[in-house]
Every structure is written in structure tokens, then in C-alpha cells.
Short mmCIF file of C-alpha atoms and ligand atoms in Angstrom, two decimals:
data_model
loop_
_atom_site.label_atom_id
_atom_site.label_comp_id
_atom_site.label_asym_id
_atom_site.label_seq_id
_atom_site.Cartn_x
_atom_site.Cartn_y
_atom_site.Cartn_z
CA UNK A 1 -20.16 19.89 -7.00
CA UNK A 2 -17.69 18.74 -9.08
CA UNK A 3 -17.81 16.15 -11.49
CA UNK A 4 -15.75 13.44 -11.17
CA UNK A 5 -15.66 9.98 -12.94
CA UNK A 6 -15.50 7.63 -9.97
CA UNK A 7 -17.80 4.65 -10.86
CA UNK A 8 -16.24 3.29 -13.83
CA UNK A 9 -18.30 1.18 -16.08
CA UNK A 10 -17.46 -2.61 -14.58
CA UNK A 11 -18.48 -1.25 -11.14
CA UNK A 12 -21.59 -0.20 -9.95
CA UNK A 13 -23.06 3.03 -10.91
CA UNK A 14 -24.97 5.38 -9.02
CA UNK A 15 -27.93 4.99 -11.01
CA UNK A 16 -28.12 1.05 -10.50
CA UNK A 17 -29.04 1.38 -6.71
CA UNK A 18 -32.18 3.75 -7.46
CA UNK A 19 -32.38 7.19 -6.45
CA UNK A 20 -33.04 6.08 -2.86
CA UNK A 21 -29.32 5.26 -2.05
CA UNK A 22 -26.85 8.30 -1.99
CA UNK A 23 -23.92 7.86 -2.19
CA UNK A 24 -20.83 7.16 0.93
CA UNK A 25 -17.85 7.77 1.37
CA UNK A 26 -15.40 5.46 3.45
CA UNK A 27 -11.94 7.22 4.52
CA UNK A 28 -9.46 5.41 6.48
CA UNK A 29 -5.16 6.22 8.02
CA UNK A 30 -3.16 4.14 9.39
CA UNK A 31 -0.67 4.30 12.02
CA UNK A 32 1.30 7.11 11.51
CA UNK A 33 4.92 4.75 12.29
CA UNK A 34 3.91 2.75 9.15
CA UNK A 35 5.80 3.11 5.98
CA UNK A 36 4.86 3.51 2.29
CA UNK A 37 4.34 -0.05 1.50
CA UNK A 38 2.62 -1.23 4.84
CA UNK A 39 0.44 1.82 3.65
CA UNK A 40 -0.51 -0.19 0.42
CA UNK A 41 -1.25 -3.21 1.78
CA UNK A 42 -3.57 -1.70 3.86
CA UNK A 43 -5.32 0.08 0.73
CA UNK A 44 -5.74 -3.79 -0.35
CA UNK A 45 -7.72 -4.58 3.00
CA UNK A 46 -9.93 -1.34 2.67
CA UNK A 47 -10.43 -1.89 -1.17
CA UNK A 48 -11.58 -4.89 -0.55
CA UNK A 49 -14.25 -3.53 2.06
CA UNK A 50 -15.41 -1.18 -0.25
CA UNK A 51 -15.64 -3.89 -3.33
CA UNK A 52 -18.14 -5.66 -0.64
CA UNK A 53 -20.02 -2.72 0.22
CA UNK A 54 -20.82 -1.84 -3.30
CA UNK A 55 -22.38 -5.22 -4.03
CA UNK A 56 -25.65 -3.39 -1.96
CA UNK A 57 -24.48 0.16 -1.46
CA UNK A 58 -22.80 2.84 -3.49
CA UNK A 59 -19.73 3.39 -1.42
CA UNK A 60 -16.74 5.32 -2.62
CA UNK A 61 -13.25 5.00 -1.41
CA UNK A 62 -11.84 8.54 -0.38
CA UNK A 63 -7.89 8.17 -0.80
CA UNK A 64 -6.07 8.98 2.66
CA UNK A 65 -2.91 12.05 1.23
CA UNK A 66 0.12 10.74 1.66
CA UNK A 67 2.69 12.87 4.23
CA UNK A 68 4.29 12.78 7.69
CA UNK A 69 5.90 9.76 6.90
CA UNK A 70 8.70 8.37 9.20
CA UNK A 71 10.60 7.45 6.32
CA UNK A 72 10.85 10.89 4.15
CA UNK A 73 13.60 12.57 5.43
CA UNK A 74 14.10 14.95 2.71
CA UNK A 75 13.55 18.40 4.99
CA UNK A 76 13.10 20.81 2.25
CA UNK A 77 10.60 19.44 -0.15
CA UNK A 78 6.64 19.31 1.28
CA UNK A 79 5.59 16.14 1.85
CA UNK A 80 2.61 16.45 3.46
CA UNK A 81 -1.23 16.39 1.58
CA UNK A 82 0.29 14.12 -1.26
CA UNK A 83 -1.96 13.06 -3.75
CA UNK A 84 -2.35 9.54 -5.09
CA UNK A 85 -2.30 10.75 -8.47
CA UNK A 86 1.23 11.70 -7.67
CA UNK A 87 1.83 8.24 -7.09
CA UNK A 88 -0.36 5.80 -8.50
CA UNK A 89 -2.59 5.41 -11.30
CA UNK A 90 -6.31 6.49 -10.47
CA UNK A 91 -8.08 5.67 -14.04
CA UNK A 92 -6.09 1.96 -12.89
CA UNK A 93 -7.63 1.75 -9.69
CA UNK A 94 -10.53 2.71 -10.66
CA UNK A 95 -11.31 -0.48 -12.74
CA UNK A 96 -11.52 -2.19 -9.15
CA UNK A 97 -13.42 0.30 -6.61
CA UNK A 98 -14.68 3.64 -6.95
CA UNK A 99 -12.32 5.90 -5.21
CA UNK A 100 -11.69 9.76 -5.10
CA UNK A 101 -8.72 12.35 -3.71
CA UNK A 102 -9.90 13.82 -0.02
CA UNK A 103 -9.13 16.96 -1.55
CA UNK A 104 -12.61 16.39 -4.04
CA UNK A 105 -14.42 14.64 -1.06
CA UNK A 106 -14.27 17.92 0.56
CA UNK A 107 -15.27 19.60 -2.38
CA UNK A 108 -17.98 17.55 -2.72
CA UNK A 109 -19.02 17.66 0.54
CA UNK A 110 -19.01 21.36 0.71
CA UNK A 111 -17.57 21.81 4.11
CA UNK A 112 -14.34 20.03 5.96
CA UNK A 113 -15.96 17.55 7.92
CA UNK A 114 -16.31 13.86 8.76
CA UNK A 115 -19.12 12.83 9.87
CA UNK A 116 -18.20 9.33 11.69
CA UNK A 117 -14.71 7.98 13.21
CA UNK A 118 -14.25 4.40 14.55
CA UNK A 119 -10.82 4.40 15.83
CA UNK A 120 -9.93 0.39 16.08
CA UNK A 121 -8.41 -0.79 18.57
CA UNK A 122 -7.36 -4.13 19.86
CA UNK A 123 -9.25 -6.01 22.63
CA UNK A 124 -8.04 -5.18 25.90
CA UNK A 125 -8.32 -8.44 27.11
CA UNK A 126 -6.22 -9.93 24.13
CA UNK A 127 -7.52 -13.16 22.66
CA UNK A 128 -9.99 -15.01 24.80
CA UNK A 129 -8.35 -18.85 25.03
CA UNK A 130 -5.83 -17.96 22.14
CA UNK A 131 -8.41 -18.39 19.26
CA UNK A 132 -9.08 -16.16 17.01
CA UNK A 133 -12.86 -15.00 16.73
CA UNK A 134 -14.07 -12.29 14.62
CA UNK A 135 -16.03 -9.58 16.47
CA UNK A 136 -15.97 -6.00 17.33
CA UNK A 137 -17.57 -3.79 19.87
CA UNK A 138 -17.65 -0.39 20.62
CA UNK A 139 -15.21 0.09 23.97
CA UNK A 140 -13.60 2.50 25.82
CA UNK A 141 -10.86 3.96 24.21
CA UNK A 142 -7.74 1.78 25.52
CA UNK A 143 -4.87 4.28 24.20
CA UNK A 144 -4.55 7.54 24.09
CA UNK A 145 -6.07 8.54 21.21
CA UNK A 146 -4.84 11.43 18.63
CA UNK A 147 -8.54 13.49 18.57
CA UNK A 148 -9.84 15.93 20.79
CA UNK A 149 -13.35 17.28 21.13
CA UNK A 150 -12.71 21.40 20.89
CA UNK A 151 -15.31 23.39 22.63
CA UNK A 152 -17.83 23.68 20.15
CA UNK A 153 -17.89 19.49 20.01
CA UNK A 154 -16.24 19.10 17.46
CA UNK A 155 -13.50 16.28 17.15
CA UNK A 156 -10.17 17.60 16.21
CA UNK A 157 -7.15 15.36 15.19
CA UNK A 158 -4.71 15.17 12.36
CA UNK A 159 -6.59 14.64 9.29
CA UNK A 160 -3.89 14.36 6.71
CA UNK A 161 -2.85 17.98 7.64
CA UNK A 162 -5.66 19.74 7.15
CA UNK A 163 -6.19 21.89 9.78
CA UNK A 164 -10.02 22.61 9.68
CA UNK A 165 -11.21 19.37 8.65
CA UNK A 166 -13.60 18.06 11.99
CA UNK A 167 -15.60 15.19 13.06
CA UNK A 168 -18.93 15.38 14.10
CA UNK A 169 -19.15 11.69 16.04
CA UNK A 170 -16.07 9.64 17.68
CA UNK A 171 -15.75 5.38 18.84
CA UNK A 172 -13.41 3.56 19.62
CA UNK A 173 -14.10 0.51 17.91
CA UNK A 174 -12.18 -2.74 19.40
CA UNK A 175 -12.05 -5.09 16.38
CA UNK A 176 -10.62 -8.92 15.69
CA UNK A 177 -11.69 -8.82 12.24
CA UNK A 178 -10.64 -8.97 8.45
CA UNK A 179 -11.90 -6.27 6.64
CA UNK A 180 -14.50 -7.33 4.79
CA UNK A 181 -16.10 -8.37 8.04
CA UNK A 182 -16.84 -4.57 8.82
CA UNK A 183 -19.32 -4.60 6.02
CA UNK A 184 -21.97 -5.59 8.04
CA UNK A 185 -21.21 -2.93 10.80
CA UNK A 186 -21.12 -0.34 8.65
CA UNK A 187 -24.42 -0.95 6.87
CA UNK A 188 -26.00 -1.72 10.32
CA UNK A 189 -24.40 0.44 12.88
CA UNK A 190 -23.74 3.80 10.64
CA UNK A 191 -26.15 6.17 8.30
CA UNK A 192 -23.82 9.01 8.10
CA UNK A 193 -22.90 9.95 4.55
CA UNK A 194 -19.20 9.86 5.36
CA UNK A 195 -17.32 7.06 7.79
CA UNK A 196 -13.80 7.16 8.68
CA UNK A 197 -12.12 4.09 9.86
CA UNK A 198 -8.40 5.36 11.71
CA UNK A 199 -5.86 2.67 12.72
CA UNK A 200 -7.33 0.41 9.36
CA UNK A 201 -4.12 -1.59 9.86
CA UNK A 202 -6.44 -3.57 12.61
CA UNK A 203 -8.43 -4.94 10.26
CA UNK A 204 -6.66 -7.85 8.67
CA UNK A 205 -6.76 -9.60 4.85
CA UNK A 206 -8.63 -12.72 6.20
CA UNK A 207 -9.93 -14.29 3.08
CA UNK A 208 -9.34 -12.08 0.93
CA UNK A 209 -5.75 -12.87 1.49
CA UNK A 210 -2.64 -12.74 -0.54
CA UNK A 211 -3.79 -16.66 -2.24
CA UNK A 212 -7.12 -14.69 -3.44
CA UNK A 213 -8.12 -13.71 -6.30
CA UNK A 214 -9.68 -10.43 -4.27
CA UNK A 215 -5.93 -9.92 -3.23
CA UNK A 216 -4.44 -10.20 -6.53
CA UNK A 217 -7.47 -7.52 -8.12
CA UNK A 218 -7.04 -4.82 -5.60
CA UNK A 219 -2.70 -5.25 -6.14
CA UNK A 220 -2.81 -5.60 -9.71
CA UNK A 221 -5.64 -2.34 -9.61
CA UNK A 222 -2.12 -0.32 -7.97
CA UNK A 223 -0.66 0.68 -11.29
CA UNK A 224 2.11 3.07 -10.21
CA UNK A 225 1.95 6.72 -12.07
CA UNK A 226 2.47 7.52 -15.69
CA UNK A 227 4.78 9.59 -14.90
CA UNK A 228 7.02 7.32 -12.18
CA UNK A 229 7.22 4.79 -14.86
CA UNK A 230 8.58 6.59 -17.57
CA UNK A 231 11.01 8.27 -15.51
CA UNK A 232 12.18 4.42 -14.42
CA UNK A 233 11.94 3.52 -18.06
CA UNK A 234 14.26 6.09 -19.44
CA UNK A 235 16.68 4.68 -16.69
CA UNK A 236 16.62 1.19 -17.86
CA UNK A 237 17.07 1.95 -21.37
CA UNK A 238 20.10 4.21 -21.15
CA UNK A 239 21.89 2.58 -17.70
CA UNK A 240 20.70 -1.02 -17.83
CA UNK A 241 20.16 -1.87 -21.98
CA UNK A 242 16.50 -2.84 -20.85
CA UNK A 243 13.44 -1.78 -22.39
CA UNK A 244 9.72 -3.48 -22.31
CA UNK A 245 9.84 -5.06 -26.00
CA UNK A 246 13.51 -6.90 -25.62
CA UNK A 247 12.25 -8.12 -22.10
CA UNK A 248 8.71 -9.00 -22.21
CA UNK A 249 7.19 -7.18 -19.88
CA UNK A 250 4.78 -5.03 -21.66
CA UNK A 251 1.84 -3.41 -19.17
CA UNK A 252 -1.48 -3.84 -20.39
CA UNK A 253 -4.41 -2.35 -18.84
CA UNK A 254 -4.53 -5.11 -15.87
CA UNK A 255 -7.88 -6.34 -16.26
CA UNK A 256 -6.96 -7.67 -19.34
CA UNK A 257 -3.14 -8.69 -18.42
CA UNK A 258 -3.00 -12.56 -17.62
CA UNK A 259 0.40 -13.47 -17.52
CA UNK A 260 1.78 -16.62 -17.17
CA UNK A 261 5.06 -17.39 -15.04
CA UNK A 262 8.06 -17.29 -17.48
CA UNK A 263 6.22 -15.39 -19.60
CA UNK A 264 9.05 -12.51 -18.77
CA UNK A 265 12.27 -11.89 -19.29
CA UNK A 266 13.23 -9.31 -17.94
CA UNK A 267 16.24 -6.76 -18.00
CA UNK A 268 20.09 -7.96 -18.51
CA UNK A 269 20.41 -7.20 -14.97
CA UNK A 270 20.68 -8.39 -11.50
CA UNK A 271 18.49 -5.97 -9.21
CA UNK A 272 18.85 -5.74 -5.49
CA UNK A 273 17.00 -4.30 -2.56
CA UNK A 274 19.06 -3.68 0.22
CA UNK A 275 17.45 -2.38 2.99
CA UNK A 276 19.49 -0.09 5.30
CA UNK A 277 18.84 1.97 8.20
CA UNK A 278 16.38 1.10 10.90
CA UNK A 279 16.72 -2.82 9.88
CA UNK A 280 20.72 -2.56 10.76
CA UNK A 281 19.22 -2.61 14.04
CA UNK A 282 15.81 -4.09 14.38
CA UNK A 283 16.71 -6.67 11.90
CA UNK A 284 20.33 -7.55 12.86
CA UNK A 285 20.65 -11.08 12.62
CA UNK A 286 19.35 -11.04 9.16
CA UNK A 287 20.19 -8.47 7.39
CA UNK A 288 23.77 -8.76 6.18
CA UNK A 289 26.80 -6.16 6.19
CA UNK A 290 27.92 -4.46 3.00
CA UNK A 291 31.10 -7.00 2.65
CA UNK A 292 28.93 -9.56 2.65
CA UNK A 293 25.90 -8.04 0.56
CA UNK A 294 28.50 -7.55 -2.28
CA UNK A 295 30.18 -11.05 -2.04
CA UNK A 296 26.61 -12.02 -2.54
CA UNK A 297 26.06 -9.71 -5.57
CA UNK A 298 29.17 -11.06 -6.99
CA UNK A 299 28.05 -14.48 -6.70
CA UNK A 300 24.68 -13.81 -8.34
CA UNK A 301 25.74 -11.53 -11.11
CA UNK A 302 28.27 -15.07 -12.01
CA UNK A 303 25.52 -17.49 -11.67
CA UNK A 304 22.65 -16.19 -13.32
CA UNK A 305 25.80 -14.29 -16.47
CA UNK A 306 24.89 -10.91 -15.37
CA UNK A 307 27.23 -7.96 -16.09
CA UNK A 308 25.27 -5.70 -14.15
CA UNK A 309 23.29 -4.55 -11.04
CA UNK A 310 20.64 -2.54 -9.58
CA UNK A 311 20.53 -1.76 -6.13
CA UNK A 312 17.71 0.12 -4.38
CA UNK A 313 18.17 1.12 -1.22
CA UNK A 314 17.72 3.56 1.95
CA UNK A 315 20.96 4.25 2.56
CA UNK A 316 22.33 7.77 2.82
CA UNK A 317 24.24 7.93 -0.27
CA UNK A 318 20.93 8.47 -2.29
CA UNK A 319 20.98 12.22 -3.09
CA UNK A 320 17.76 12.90 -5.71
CA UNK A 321 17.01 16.62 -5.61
CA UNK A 322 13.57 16.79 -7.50
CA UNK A 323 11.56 14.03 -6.57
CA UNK A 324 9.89 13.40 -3.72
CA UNK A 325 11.09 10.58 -1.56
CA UNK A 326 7.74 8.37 -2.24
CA UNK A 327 8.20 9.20 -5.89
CA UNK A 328 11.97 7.97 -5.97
CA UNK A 329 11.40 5.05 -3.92
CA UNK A 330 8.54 3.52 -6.63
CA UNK A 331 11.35 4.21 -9.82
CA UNK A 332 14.05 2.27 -7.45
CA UNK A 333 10.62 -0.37 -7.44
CA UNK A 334 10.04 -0.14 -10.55
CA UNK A 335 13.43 -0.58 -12.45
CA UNK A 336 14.07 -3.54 -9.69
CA UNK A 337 10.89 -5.33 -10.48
CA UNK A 338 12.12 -5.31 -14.51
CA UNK A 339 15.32 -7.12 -13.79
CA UNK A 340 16.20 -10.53 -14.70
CA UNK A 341 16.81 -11.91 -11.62
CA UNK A 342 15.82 -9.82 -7.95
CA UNK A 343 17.21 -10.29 -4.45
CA UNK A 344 15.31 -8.72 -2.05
CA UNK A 345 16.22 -7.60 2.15
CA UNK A 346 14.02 -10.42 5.01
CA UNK A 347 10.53 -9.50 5.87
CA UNK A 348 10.76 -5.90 4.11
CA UNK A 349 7.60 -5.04 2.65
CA UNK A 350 9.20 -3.00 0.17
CA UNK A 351 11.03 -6.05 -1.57
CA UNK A 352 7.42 -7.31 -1.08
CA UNK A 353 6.16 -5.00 -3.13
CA UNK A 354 8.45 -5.63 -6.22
CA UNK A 355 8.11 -9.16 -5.61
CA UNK A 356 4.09 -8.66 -6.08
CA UNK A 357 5.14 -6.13 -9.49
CA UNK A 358 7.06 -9.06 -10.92
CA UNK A 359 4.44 -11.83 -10.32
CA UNK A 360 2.25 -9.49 -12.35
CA UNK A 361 5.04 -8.78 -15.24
CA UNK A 362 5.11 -12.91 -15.41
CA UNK A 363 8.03 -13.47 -14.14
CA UNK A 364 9.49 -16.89 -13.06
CA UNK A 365 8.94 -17.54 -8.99
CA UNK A 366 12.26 -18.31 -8.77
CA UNK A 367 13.88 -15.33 -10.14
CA UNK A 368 11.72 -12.91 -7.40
CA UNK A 369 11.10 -14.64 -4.46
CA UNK A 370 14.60 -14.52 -2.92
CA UNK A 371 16.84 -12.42 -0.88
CA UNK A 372 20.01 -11.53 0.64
CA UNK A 373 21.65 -13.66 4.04
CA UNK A 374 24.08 -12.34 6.56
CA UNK A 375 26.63 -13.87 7.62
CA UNK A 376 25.22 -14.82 10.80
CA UNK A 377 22.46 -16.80 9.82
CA UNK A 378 23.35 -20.55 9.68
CA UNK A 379 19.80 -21.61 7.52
CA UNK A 380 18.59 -18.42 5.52
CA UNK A 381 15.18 -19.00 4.54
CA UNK A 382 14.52 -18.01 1.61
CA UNK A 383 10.81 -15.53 1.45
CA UNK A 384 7.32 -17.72 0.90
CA UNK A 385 6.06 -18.07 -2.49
CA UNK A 386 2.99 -15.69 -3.22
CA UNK A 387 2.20 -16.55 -6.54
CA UNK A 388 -0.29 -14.16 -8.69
CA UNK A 389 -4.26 -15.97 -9.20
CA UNK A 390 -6.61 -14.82 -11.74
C1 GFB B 401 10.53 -1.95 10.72
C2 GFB B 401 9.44 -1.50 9.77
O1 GFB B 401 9.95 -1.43 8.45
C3 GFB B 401 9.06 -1.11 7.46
O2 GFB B 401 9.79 -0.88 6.28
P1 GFB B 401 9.73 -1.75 4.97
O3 GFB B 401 8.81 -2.88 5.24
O4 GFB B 401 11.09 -2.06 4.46
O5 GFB B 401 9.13 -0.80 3.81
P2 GFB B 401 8.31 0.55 3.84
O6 GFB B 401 7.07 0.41 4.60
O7 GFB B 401 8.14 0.99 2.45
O8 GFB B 401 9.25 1.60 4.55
C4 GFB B 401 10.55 1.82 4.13
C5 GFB B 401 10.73 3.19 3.47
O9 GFB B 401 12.13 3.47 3.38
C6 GFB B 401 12.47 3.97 2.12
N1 GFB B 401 13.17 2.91 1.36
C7 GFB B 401 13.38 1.63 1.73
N2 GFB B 401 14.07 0.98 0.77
C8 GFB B 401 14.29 1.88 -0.22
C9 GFB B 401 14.96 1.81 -1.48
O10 GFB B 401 15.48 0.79 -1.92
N3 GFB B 401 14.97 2.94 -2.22
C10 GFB B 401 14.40 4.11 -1.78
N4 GFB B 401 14.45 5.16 -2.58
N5 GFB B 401 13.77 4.19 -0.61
C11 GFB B 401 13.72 3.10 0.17
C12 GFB B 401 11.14 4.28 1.43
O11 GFB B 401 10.73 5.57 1.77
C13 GFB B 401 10.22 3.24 2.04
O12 GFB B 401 8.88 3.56 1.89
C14 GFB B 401 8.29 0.13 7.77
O13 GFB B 401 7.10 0.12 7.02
C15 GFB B 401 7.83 0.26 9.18
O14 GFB B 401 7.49 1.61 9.39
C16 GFB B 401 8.89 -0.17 10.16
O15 GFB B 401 9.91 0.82 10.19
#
């Protein structure tokens, strides 16, 4: 087995729970239509499970690989069995929840299995007199579902491209439930060293919601790579005159980072996030046309004495050779959560995503929570406020 440091100091350690709890390990997926930043919000949801589940059991947090997104279209670079590392932070993270690679949980585990899968689902009779009730039961499967037992009963299915990987027991689960809620079923209803919850997107933030504190721990935890950074830093300081010391926005090792609103500056630059393909259609009405995206640009850059701008977007012109799409899509985050002033694209949870960076950096509401109009729209309201709590 190797050794891996998974249970920092602040959490629980192994030892704490006596010898007579080993430890488990929760995996989860999601939908495979989601996209990267749907993907993280989820993480919150499931981090915040596992932050429960450790208050009475040592659970670890097995990182779902990244790949077979719908949204990484770049055909000749392999983008399936991504690490998190690659991505994100893991010592970071690691101040919140324990949490490992799946490539270590197999090596831990010695063979490619899983021992448990709930699949949630939804309840096939909807909600009972439109209220919402939390409760889950195990059902018949209501959709097709992507795992098949194989002759020697073993459950097959996708398993983050690995191919031998198989699970030994398979639910349906039908759930109306935040996620912390599934604490209970898991520490009543499963013994199995290893449980893997698929379609985790079911669960929902409940509580621990973006107003928590729990919220706000598990986001702030998501420290994007080393790496990522720098290469977004280097790109601010020669292209956009920006660097953390003339803007205020210094990372600290979160735990420790309380900032207030204000407290940053920010880069001499407007940033943008204009969100292209698939919303040109399912997102017509709101989403404006180029014309009118850079009469908007113009207006900003004038109001708020801006010479320049940042735009981040999907749209075909992006040509990066190197870096995998998840990997260039986190520097376009990055650079646009360091700008001065930050219009985003309506209900994207990309521009989410930066506007959550930039509550961390201390930035002030107004200068994140916005974004662009079309034409069309004869009110454009203007995103909801999600201010950072300690
Ligand atoms: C309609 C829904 O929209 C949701 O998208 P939405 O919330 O914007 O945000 P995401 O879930 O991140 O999916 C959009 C993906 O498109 C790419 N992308 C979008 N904007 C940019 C950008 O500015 N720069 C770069 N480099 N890449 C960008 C990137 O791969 C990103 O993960 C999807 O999660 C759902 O699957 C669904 O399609």
C-alpha cells in the first residue's frame, strides 16, 4: 500500500476513531452531459457529505478523473483519466476533507473494484403534492442505466475509462435529498469498504448552501493548480500590467485568508466571459450578439477608465496547442477573476465560478456580480448576489 497523506492535521485522523473503524472510501460521477464547472459544484455537495461522515467515521473522498467531457473538443490531446492534481490543488483541498486520486484508491485497494453503487435517481412519481420532502428509497431502476452485470456478476459500466474496474453490488437509489442527508444511509444501509454514489448531481446543497459557511469551506478548499496559476500570472503581468502586489489580491493558504469586500483591487482591466456556442441557442434571448457584446465592452471599458479587456470565451477562435482544454479554461478563469471590473454570460456556471474566485480575492460585489444583455431583453437582470461567509 502506498502511503499517502490524506488526513491532514485539522481533520480527523485515522488513529482518532480507534483501530476498530477502517477506513472508506466514497466515489461519486455525475452526468456525463455536465460540464467542468457543474462538475465542481457537485464536488461541493459530496465534500460536504464526506465533512459529515468524518465527524463519526473515517471516510475519504476518492476524486472522480476528469475526461469524456462534452465540452473538450480538442481531438488530438487525451482527455480522458485526468487527474485533479492536473487541475486543482490537492494539499488545498485537503485542509477541508480527506480525499485521494482513483488511480491510488485502486492501488490501495489492490484490485479494480467497487464494492457498492447507488445510482440516484429521481422519484418516478415526481413530488407528492408539490412539496419538497427529503427521503430516498431503493427502487427500480427508472432509466436505462449505463452498467451491466457481465457473466461472472460483475457490474460493468464506464468507470472513468478504466476498463477493468467492476462492481460487486448495484441500486438504484431514488433520492429527494441534499447531500448531507445521505449520511445517515450510508452509515446505516452500507458496510462495504468502498461506496460509489453515480448521478451525485441528485443530491442537492440544501443547507449547506451557497449562504453557508459549509459552502464557502468546500469552494474556498478548490485552489486551482500551481501550475494553472502561474501560467495565468505570467499573462497578466506581460499582456494586462497586473500582478498580485499592485492589485491586492495575494492568495494565502485559505484557511487563513479572510478577506473583506474592497479589500481588492484588482487588474487595470475590464474582463469578460462571453459564453458562445451551445448558449447561442439554448440561451437565445439572453445572450447577446457580438455587435452588441462589444458596444457593451466599449461602454464598460469608458465607465469604469479601462484601457483594456479580457475576454474568455468558447468560441472557435481559441487555438491553444499544449494545454488541455480544462487546463486553458481555469487560466481564462483565473486572469478574469483578477480584473478590476468582470462581466460575466446569464446563468453560466462558468462566470459563476469566477464570480465565487473574486468573492474570495475580496473583491467589491459590485464589480463581479454582473453580466452582459442582448439586445432583446427589455429588463436584464443583473445575477444574485452570493457573497463569501466565514
Ligand atoms: C447548457 C449547459 O451549459 C453549461 O455550461 P456552463 O454553465 O457555461 O459552464 P461549464 O459547465 O464549465 O461548461 C462550459 C465549458 O465550455 C468551455 N468554456 C466555456 N467558456 C469558456 C471560456 O471562456 N474559455 C474557455 N477556455 N473555455 C470555456 C469550458 O470547457 C467549460 O468547462 C454546461 O455545464 C452544461 O453541460 C450545459 O451544456
Amino acid at each position: 500500500h502506498e502511503k499517502i497523506d490524506i488526513f491532514k492535521p485539522d481533520t480527523h485522523s485515522h488513529a482518532e476513531f480507534g483501530e476498530a473503524k477502517s477506513v472508506r472510501y466514497l466515489l461519486y460521477d455525475v452526468n456525463p452531459g455536465e460540464g467542468f464547472n457543474l462538475r465542481r459544484d457537485v464536488f461541493m455537495r459530496v465534500a460536504n457529505l464526506v465533512k459529515l461522515l468524518n465527524e463519526d467515521e473515517p471516510w475519504v473522498l476518492v476524486l472522480p478523473p476528469w475526461g469524456r467531457l462534452y465540452h473538450w473538443k480538442s481531438q488530438d490531446l487525451n482527455q480522458i483519466k485526468v487527474k485533479w492534481s492536473t487541475f486543482f490543488d490537492l494539499a488545498s483541498i485537503r485542509e477541508h476533507i480527506p480525499v485521494i486520486e482513483f488511480e491510488d484508491y485502486l492501488k490501495v485497494m489492490g484490485e479494480e473494484v467497487v464494492e457498492e453503487i447507488y445510482y440516484l435517481q429521481r422519484y418516478k412519481e415526481g413530488w407528492t403534492n408539490g412539496k419538497w420532502e427529503e427521503k430516498m428509497d431503493i427502487r427500480e431502476c427508472i432509466d436505462r442505466v449505463p452498467y451491466q452485470k457481465d457473466e461472472n456478476d460483475k457490474w460493468r459500466g464506464w468507470f472513468f475509462g478504466y476498463e477493468n474496474v467492476y462492481a460487486k453490488k448495484f441500486a438504484c437509489l431514488s433520492v429527494q435529498s441534499e447531500a448531507g442527508n445521505m449520511k445517515s444511509f450510508l452509515m446505516k444501509n452500507t458496510t462495504s469498504r468502498s461506496v460509489m454514489l453515480d448521478r451525485a448531481e441528485q443530491l442537492i446543497h440544501g443547507r449547506s448552501g451557497q449562504h453557508s459557511t459549509k459552502f464557502w469551506d468546500a469552494r474556498r478548499s478548490m485552489v486551482f493548480a500551481k501550475h494553472l496559476r502561474d501560467i495565468g500570472d505570467e499573462f497578466r503581468k506581460e499582456y494586462l500590467d497586473s500582478t498580485d502586489e499592485n492589485d491586492e489580491t495575494i492568495l494565502s493558504n485559505w484557511p487563513e485568508m479572510k478577506k473583506n469586500h474592497g479589500d481588492a483591487k484588482g487588474g487595470p482591466y475590464l474582463s469578460v466571459h462571453l459564453r458562445r456556442k451551445d448558449y447561442l441557442y439554448a440561451h437565445k434571448e439572453q445572450v447577446p450578439s457580438l455587435k452588441y457584446a462589444a458596444k457593451q465592452i466599449k461602454e464598460l471599458l469608458k465607465k469604469n477608465k479601462l484601457k483594456k479587456v479580457f475576454i474568455a470565451s468558447d468560441c472557435d477562435e481559441n487555438d491553444f496547442e499544449t494545454l488541455k482544454d480544462g487546463g486553458v479554461a481555469i487560466i481564462d478563469q483565473w486572469i478574469a477573476a483578477h480584473a478590476r471590473h468582470f462581466v460575466g454570460t446569464y446563468v453560466s456556471t462558468f462566470s459563476f465560478r469566477i464570480q465565487e474566485e473574486r468573492e474570495i480575492l475580496g473583491f467589491d460585489p459590485e464589480t463581479t456580480f454582473n453580466r452582459l444583455c442582448s439586445e432583446s431583453e427589455e429588463e436584464c437582470e443583473q445575477p444574485s448576489k452570493w457573497k463569501i461567509v466565514y
